[in-house]
PDB file of C-alpha atoms and ligand atoms in Angstrom:
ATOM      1  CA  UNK A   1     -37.193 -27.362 -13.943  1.00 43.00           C
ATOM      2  CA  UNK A   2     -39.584 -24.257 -13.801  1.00 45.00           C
ATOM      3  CA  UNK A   3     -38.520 -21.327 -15.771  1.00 45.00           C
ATOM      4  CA  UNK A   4     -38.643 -19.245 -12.271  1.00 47.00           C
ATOM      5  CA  UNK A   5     -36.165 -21.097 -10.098  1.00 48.00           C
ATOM      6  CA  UNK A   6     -33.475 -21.671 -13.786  1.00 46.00           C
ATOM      7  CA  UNK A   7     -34.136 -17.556 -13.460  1.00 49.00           C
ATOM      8  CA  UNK A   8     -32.941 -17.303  -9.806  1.00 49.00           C
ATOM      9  CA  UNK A   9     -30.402 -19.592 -10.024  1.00 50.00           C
ATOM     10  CA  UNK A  10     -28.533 -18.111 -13.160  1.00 50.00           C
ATOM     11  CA  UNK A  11     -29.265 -14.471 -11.357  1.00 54.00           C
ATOM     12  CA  UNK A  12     -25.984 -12.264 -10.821  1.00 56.00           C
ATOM     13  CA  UNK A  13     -25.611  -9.106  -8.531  1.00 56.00           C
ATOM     14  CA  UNK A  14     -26.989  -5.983 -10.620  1.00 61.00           C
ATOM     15  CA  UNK A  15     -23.924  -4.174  -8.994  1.00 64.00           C
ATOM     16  CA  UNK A  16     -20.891  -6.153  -7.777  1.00 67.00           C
ATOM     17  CA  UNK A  17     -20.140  -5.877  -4.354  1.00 72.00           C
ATOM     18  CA  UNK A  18     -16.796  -4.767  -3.462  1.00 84.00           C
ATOM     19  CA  UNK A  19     -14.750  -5.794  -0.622  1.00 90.00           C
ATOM     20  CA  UNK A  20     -13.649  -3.124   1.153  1.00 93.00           C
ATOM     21  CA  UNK A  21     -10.198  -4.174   2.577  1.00 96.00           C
ATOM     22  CA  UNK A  22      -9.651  -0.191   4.739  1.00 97.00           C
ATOM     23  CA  UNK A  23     -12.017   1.508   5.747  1.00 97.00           C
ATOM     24  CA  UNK A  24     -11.542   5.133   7.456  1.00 97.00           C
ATOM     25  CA  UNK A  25     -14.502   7.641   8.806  1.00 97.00           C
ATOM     26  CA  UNK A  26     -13.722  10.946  10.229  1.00 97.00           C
ATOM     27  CA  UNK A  27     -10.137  10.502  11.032  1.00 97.00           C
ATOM     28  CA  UNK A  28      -8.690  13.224  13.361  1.00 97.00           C
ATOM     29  CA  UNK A  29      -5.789  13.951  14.460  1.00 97.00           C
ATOM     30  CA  UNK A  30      -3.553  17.101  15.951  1.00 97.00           C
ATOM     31  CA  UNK A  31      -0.186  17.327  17.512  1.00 97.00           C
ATOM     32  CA  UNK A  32      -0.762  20.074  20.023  1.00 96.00           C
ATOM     33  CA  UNK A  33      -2.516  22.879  18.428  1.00 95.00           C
ATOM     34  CA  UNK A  34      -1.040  21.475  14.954  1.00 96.00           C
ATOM     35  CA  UNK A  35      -4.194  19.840  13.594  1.00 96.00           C
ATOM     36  CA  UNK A  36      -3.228  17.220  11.022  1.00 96.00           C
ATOM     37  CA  UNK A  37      -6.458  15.472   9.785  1.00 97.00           C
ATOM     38  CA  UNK A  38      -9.885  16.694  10.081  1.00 96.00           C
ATOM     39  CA  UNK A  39     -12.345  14.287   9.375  1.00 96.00           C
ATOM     40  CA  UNK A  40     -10.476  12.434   6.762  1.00 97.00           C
ATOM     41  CA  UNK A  41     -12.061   9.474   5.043  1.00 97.00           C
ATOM     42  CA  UNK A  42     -11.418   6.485   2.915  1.00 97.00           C
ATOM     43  CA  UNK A  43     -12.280   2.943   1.284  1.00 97.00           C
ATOM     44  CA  UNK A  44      -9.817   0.750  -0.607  1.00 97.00           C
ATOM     45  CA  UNK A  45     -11.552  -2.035  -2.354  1.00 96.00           C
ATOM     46  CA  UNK A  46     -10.168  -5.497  -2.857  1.00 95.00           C
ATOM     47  CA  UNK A  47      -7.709  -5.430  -6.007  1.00 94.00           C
ATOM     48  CA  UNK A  48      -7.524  -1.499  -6.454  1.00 96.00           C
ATOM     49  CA  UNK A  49      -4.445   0.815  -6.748  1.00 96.00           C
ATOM     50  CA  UNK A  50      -5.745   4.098  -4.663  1.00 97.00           C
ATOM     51  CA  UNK A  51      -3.723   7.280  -4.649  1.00 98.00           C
ATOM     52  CA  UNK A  52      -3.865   9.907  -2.116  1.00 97.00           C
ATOM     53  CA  UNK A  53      -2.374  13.158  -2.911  1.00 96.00           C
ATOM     54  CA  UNK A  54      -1.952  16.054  -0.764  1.00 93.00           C
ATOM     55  CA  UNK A  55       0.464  18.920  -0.057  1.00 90.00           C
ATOM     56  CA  UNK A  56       3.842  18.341   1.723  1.00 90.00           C
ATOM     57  CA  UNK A  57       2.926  18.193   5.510  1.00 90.00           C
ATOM     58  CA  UNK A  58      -1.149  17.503   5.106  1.00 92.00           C
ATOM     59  CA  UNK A  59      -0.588  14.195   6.907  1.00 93.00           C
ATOM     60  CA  UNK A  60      -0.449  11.572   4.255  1.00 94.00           C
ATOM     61  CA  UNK A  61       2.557   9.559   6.245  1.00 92.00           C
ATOM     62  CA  UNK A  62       0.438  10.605   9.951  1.00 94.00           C
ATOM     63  CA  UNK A  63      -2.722   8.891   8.148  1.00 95.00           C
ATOM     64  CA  UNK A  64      -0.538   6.112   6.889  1.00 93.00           C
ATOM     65  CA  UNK A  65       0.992   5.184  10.455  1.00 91.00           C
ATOM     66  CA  UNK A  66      -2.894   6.091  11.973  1.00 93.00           C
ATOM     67  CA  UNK A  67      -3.574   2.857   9.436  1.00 92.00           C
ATOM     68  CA  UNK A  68      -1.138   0.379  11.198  1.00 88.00           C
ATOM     69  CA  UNK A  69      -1.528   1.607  14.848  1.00 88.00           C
ATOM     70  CA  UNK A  70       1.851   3.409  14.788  1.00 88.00           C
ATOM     71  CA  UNK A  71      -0.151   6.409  15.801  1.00 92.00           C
ATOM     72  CA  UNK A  72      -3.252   6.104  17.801  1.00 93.00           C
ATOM     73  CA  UNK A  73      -6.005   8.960  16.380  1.00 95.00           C
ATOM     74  CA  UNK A  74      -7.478  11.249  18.409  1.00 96.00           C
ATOM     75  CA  UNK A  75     -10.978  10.219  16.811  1.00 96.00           C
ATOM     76  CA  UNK A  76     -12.551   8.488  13.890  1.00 96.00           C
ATOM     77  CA  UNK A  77     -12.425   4.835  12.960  1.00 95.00           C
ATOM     78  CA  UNK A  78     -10.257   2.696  11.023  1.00 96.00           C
ATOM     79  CA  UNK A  79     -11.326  -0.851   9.759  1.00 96.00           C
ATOM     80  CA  UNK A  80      -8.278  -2.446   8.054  1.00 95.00           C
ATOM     81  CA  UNK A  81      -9.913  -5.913   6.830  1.00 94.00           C
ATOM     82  CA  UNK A  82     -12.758  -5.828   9.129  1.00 92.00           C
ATOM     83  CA  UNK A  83     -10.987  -5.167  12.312  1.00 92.00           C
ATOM     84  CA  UNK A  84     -11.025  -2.247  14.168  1.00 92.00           C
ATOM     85  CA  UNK A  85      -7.450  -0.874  14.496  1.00 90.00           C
ATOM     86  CA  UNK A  86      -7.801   1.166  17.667  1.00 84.00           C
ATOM     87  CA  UNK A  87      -9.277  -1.653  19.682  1.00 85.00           C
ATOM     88  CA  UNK A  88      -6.941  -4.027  18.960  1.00 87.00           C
ATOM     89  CA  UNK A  89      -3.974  -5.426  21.187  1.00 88.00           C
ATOM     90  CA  UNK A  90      -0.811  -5.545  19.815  1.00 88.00           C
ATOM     91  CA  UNK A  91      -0.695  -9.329  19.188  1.00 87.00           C
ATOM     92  CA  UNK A  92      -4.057  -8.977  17.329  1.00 88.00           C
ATOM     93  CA  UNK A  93      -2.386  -5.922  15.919  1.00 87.00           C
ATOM     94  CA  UNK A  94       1.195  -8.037  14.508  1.00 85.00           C
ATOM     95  CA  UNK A  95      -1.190 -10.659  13.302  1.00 84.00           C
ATOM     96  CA  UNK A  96      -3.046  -7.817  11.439  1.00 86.00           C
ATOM     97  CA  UNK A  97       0.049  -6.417  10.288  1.00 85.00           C
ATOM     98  CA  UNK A  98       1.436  -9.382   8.439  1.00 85.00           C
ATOM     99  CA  UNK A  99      -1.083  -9.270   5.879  1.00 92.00           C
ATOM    100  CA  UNK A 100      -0.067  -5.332   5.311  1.00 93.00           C
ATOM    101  CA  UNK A 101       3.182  -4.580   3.161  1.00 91.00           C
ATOM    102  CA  UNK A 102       4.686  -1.462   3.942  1.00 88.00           C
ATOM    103  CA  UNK A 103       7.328   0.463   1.302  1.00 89.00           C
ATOM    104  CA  UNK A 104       7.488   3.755   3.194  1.00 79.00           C
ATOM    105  CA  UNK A 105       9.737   7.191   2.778  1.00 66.00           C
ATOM    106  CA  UNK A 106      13.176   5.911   3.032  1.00 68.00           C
ATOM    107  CA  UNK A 107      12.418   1.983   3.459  1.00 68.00           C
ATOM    108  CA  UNK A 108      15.822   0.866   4.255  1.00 84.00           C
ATOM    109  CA  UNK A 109      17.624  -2.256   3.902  1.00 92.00           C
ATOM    110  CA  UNK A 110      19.820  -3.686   6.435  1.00 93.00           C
ATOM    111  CA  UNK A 111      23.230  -2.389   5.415  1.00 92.00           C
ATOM    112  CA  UNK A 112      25.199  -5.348   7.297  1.00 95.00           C
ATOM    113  CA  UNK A 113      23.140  -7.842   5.492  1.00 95.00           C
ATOM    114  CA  UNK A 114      23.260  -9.351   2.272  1.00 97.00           C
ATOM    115  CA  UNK A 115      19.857  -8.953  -0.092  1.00 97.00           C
ATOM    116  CA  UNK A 116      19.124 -12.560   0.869  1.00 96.00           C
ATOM    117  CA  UNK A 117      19.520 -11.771   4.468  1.00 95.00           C
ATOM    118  CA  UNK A 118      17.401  -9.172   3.819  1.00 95.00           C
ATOM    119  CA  UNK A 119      14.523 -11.088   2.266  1.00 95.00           C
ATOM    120  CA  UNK A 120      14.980 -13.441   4.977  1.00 92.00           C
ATOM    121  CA  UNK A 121      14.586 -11.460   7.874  1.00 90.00           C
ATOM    122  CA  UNK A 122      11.023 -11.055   8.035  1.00 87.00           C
ATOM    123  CA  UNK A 123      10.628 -14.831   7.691  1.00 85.00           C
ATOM    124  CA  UNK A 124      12.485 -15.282  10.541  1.00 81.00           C
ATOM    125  CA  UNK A 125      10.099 -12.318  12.765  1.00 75.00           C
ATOM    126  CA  UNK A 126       6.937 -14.562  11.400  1.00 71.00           C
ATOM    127  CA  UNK A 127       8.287 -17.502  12.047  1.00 63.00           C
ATOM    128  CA  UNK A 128       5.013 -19.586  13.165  1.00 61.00           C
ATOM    129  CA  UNK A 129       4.286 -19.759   9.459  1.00 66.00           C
ATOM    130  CA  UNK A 130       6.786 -21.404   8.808  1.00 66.00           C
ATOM    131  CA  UNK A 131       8.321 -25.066  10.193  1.00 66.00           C
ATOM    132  CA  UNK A 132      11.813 -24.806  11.477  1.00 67.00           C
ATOM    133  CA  UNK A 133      13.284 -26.444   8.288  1.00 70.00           C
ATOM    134  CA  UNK A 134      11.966 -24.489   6.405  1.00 74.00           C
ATOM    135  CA  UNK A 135      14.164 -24.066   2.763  1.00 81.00           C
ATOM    136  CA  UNK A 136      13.919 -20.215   2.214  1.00 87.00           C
ATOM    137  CA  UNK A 137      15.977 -20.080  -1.034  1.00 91.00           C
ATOM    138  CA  UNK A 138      13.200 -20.997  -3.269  1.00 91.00           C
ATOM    139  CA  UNK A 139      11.063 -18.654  -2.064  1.00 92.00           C
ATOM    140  CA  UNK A 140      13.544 -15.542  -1.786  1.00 95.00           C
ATOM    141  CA  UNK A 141      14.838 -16.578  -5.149  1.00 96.00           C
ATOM    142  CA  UNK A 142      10.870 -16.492  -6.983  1.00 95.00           C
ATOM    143  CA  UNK A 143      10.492 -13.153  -4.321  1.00 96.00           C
ATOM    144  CA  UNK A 144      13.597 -11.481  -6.145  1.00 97.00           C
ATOM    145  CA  UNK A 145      12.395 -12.782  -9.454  1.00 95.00           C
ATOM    146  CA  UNK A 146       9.724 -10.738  -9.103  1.00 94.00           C
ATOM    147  CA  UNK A 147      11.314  -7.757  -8.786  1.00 95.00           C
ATOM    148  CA  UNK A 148      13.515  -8.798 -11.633  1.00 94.00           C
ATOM    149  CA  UNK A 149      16.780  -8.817  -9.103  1.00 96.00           C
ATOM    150  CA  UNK A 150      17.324 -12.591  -8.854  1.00 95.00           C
ATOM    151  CA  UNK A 151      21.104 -12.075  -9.600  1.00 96.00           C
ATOM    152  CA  UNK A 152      21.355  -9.670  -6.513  1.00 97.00           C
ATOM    153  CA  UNK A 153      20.566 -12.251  -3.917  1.00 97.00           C
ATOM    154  CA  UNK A 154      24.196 -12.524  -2.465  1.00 97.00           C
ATOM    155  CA  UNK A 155      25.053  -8.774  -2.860  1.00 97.00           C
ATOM    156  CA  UNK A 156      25.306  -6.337  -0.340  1.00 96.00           C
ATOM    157  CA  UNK A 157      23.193  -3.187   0.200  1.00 95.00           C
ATOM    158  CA  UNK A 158      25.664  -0.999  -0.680  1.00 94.00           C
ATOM    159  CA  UNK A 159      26.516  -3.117  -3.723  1.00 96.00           C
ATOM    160  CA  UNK A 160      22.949  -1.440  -5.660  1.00 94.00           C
ATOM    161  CA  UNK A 161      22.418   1.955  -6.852  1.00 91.00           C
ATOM    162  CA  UNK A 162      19.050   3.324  -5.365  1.00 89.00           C
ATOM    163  CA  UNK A 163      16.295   2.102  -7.434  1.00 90.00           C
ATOM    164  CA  UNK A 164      17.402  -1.459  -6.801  1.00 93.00           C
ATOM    165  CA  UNK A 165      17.564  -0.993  -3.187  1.00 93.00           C
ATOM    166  CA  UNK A 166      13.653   0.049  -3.340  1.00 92.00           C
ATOM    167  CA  UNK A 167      13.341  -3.432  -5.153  1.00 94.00           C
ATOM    168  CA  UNK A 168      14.982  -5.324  -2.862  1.00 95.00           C
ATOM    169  CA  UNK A 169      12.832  -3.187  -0.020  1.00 94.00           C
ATOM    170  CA  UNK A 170       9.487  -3.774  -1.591  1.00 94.00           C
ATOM    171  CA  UNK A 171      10.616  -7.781  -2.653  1.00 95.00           C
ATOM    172  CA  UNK A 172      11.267  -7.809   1.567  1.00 94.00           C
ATOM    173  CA  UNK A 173       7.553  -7.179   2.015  1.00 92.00           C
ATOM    174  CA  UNK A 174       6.213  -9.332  -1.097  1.00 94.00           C
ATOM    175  CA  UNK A 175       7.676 -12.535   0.605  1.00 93.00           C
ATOM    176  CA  UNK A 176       5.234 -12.276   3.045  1.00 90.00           C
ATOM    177  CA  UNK A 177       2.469 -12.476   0.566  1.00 92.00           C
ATOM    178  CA  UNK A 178       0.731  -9.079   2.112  1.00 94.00           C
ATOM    179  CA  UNK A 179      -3.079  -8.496   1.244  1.00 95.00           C
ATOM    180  CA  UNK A 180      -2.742  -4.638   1.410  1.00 97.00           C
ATOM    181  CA  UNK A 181       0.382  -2.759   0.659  1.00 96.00           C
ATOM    182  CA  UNK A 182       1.056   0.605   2.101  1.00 96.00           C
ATOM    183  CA  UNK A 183       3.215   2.615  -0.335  1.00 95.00           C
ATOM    184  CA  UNK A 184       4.388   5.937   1.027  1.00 94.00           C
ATOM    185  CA  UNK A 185       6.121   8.180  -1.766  1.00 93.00           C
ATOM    186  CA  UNK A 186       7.296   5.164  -3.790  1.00 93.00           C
ATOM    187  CA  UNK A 187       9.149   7.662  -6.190  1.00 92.00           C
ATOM    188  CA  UNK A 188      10.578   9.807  -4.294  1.00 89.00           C
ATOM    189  CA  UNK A 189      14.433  11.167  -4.921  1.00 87.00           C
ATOM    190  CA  UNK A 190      14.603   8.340  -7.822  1.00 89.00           C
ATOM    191  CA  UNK A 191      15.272   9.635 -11.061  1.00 91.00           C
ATOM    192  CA  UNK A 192      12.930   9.762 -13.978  1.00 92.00           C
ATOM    193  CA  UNK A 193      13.750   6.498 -15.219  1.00 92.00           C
ATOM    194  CA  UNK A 194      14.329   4.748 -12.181  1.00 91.00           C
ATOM    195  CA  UNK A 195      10.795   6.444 -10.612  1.00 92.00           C
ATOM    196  CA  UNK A 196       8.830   4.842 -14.582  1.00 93.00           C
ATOM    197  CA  UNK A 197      10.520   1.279 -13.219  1.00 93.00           C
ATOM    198  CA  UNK A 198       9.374   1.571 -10.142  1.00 93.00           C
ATOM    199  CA  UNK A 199       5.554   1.916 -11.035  1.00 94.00           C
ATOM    200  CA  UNK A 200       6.375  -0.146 -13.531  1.00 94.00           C
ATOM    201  CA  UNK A 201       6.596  -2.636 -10.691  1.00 94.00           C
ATOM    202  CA  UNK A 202       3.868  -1.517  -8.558  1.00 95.00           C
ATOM    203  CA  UNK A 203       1.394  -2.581 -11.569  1.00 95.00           C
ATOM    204  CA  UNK A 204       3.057  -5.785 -11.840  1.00 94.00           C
ATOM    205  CA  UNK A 205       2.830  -6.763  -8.170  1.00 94.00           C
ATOM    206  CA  UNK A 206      -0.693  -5.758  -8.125  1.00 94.00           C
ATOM    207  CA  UNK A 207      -1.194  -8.651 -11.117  1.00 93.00           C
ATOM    208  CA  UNK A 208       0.957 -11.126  -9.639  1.00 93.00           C
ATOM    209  CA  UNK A 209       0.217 -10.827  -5.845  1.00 92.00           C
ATOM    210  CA  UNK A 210      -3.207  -9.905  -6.622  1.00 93.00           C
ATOM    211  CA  UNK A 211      -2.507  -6.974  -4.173  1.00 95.00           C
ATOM    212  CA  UNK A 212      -4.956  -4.140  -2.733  1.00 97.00           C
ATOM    213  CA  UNK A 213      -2.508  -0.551  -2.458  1.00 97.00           C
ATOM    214  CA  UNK A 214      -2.522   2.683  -0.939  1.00 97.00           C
ATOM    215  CA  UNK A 215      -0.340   4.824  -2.714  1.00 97.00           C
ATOM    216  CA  UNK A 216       1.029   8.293  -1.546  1.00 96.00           C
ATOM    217  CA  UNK A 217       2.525   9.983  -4.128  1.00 93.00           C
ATOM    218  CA  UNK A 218       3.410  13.660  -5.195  1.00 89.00           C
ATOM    219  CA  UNK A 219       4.490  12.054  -8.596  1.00 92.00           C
ATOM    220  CA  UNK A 220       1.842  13.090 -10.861  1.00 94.00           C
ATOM    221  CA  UNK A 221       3.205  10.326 -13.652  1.00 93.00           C
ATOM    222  CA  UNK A 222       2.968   7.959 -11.008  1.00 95.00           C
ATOM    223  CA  UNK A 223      -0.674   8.571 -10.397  1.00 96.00           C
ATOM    224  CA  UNK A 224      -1.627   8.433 -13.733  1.00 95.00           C
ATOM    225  CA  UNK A 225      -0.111   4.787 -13.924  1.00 95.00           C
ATOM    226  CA  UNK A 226      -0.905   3.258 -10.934  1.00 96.00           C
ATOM    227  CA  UNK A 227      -4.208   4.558  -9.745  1.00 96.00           C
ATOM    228  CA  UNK A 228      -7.763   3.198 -10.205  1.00 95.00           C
ATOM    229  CA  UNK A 229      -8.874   6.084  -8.508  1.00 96.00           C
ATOM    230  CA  UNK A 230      -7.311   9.034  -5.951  1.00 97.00           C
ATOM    231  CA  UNK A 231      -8.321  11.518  -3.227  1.00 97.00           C
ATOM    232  CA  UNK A 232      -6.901  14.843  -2.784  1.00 97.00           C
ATOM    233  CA  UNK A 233      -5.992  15.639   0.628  1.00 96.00           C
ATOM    234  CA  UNK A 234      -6.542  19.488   1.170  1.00 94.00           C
ATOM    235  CA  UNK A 235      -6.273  20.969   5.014  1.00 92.00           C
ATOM    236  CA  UNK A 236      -6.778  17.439   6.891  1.00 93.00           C
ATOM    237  CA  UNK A 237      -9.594  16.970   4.387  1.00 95.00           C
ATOM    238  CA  UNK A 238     -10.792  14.855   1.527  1.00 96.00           C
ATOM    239  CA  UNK A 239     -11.115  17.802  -1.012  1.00 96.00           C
ATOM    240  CA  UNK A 240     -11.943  15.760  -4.207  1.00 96.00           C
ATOM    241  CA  UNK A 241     -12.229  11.984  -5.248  1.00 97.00           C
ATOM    242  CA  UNK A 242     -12.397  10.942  -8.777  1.00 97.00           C
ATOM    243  CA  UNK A 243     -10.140   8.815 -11.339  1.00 97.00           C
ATOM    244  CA  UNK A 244      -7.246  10.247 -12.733  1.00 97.00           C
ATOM    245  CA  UNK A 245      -8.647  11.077 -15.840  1.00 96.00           C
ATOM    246  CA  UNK A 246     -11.537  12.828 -14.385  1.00 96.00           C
ATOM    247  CA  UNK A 247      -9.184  14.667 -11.879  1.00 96.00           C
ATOM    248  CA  UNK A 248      -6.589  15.983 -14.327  1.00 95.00           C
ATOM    249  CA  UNK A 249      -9.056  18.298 -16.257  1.00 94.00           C
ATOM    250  CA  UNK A 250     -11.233  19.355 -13.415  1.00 95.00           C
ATOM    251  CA  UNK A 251     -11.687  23.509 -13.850  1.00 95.00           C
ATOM    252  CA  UNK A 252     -11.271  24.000 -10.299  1.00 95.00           C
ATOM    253  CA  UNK A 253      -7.526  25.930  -9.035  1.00 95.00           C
ATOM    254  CA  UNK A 254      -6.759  23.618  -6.151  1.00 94.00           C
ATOM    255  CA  UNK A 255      -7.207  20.485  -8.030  1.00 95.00           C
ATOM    256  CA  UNK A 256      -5.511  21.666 -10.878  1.00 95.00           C
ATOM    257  CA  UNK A 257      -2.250  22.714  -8.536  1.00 94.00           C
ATOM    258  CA  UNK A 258      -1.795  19.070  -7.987  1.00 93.00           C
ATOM    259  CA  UNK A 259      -1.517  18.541 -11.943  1.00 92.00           C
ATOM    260  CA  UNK A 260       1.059  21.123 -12.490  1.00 83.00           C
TER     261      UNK A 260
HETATM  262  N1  LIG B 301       5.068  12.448  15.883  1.00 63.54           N
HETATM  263  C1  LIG B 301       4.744  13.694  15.592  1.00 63.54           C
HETATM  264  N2  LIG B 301       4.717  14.647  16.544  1.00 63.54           N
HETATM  265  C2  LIG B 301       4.355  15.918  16.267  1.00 63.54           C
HETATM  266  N3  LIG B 301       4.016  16.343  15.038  1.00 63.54           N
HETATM  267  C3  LIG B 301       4.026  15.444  14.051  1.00 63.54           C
HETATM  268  C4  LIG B 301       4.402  14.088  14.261  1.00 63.54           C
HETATM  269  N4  LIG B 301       4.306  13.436  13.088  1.00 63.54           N
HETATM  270  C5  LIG B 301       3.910  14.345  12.174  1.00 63.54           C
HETATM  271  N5  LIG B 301       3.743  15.547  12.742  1.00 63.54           N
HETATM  272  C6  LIG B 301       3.278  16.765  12.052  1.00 63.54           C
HETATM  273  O1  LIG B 301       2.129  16.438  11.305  1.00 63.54           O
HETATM  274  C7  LIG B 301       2.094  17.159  10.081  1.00 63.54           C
HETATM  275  C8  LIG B 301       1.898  16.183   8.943  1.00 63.54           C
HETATM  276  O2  LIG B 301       3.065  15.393   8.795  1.00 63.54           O
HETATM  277  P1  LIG B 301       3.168  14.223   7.728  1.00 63.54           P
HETATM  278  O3  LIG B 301       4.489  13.598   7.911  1.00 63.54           O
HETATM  279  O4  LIG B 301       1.984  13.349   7.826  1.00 63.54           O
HETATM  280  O5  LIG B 301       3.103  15.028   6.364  1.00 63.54           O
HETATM  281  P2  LIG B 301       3.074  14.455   4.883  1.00 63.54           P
HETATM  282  O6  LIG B 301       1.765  14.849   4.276  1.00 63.54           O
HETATM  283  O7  LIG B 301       3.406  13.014   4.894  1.00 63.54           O
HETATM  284  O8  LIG B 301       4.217  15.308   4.196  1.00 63.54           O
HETATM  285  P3  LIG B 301       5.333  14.879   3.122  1.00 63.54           P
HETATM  286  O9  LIG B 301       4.648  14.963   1.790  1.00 63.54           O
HETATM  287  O10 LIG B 301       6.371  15.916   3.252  1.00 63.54           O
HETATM  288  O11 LIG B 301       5.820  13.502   3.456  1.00 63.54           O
HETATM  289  C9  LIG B 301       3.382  17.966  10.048  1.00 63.54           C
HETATM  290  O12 LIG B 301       3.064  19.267  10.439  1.00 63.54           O
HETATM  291  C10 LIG B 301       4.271  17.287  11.048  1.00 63.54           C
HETATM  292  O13 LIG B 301       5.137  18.200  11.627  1.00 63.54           O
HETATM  293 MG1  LIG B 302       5.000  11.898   4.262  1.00 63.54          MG
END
């Protein structure tokens, strides 16, 4: 073999090439003469935690339901896994949606069912993935495993204090096996403890599911844990990007009001 072609053959990437798995340009959006977002953008790359962080009423959870076509922007573009979310129809956009795991503000169980129930319901709303005979209790069973709750599968709702009950709601979405997950204030109203379990969690899933996340947070420990890398959200804006590290000692006032 010629030394050339051994060269071209063994040759890597200088710079690997990430995936992107969202992609948003210019985003805009106002209710009325309320404008929201202003030209907000964003990439998550395959395998990456990324935290936004913005000011209570910026439009982190109006961005979030822009992202799954539960709000339809009033310009911009969003690319969720290649696709364009505004043009698609809403089979396109259910098919799209299985692969994205949602744990938004107050994610609730349903309070008639028991955790397995639970689990099993969004089986049951993607059914075509599964044949008719299909045995759900090994897979609810691993699902709760993974959330470390595998003794709560015949409980009721009302049967868990609050940080299980964001378990069960994020196991719910695991059992679908979800590329991207779409967490929207993870932490919030849990208790120090219960909030340092919680991203406890979010780190594992992203090992074991091999997950991509967007993370909203106003927890500043919770950034610090779970992030690869954040944007600030400032006035429907991206006002700075940067890891957390970098972030966290920046000089300038309105990044450091997010640290405080
Ligand atoms: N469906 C809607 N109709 C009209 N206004 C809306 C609607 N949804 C959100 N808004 C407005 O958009 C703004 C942003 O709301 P959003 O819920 O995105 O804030 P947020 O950044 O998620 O805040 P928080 O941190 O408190 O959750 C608010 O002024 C809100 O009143
Ligand atoms: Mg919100």
């Amino acid at each position: 073999m010629m030394k050339q072609e051994w060269h071209i053959q063994d040759a890597k990437p200088a710079v690997e090439v990430k995936r992107p798995m969202i992609k948003i340009r210019n985003l805009k959006k106002a209710f009325g003469d309320n404008t929201v977002l202003n030209g907000f953008d964003l990439d998550l790359f395959e395998g990456e935690n990324l935290v936004v962080m913005g000011k209570s009423g910026t439009g982190k959870s109006v961005m979030i339901k822009c992202l799954v076509g539960l709000i339809e922007p009033d310009s911009g573009s969003i690319e969720v896994m290649g696709k364009n979310i505004v043009k698609l129809n809403q089979v396109e956009l259910d098919d799209l949606r299985t692969d994205i795991g949602f744990l938004f503000q107050g994610s609730a169980l349903y309070d008639s069912m028991t955790v397995r129930e639970n689990l099993e319901f969004p089986l049951r709303r993607h059914k075509k993935r599964y044949a008719e005979n299909f045995d759900t209790t090994e897979l609810v069973t691993k699902t709760l495993n993974s959330v470390g709750l595998a003794h709560t599968i015949d409980l009721m709702p009302s049967e868990l204090s609050g940080g299980m009950k964001r378990r069960i709601a994020l196991a719910r979405t695991l059992i679908l096996k979800p590329k991207i997950i779409l967490y929207d204030e993870p932490t919030s109203g849990l208790d120090p403890i219960t909030s340092k379990e919680i991203v406890e969690l979010m780190r594992n899933v992203q090992r074991e599911y091999k997950t991509s996340a967007l993370i909203i947070t106003h927890d500043v420990d919770c950034a610090r844990v779970v992030s690869e890398r954040m944007i600030l959200l400032v006035d429907g804006v991206n006002y700075a990007e940067g890891t957390f590290a970098e972030l966290s000692k920046s000089e300038d006032e309105k990044i450091r009001a997010f640290f405080k």
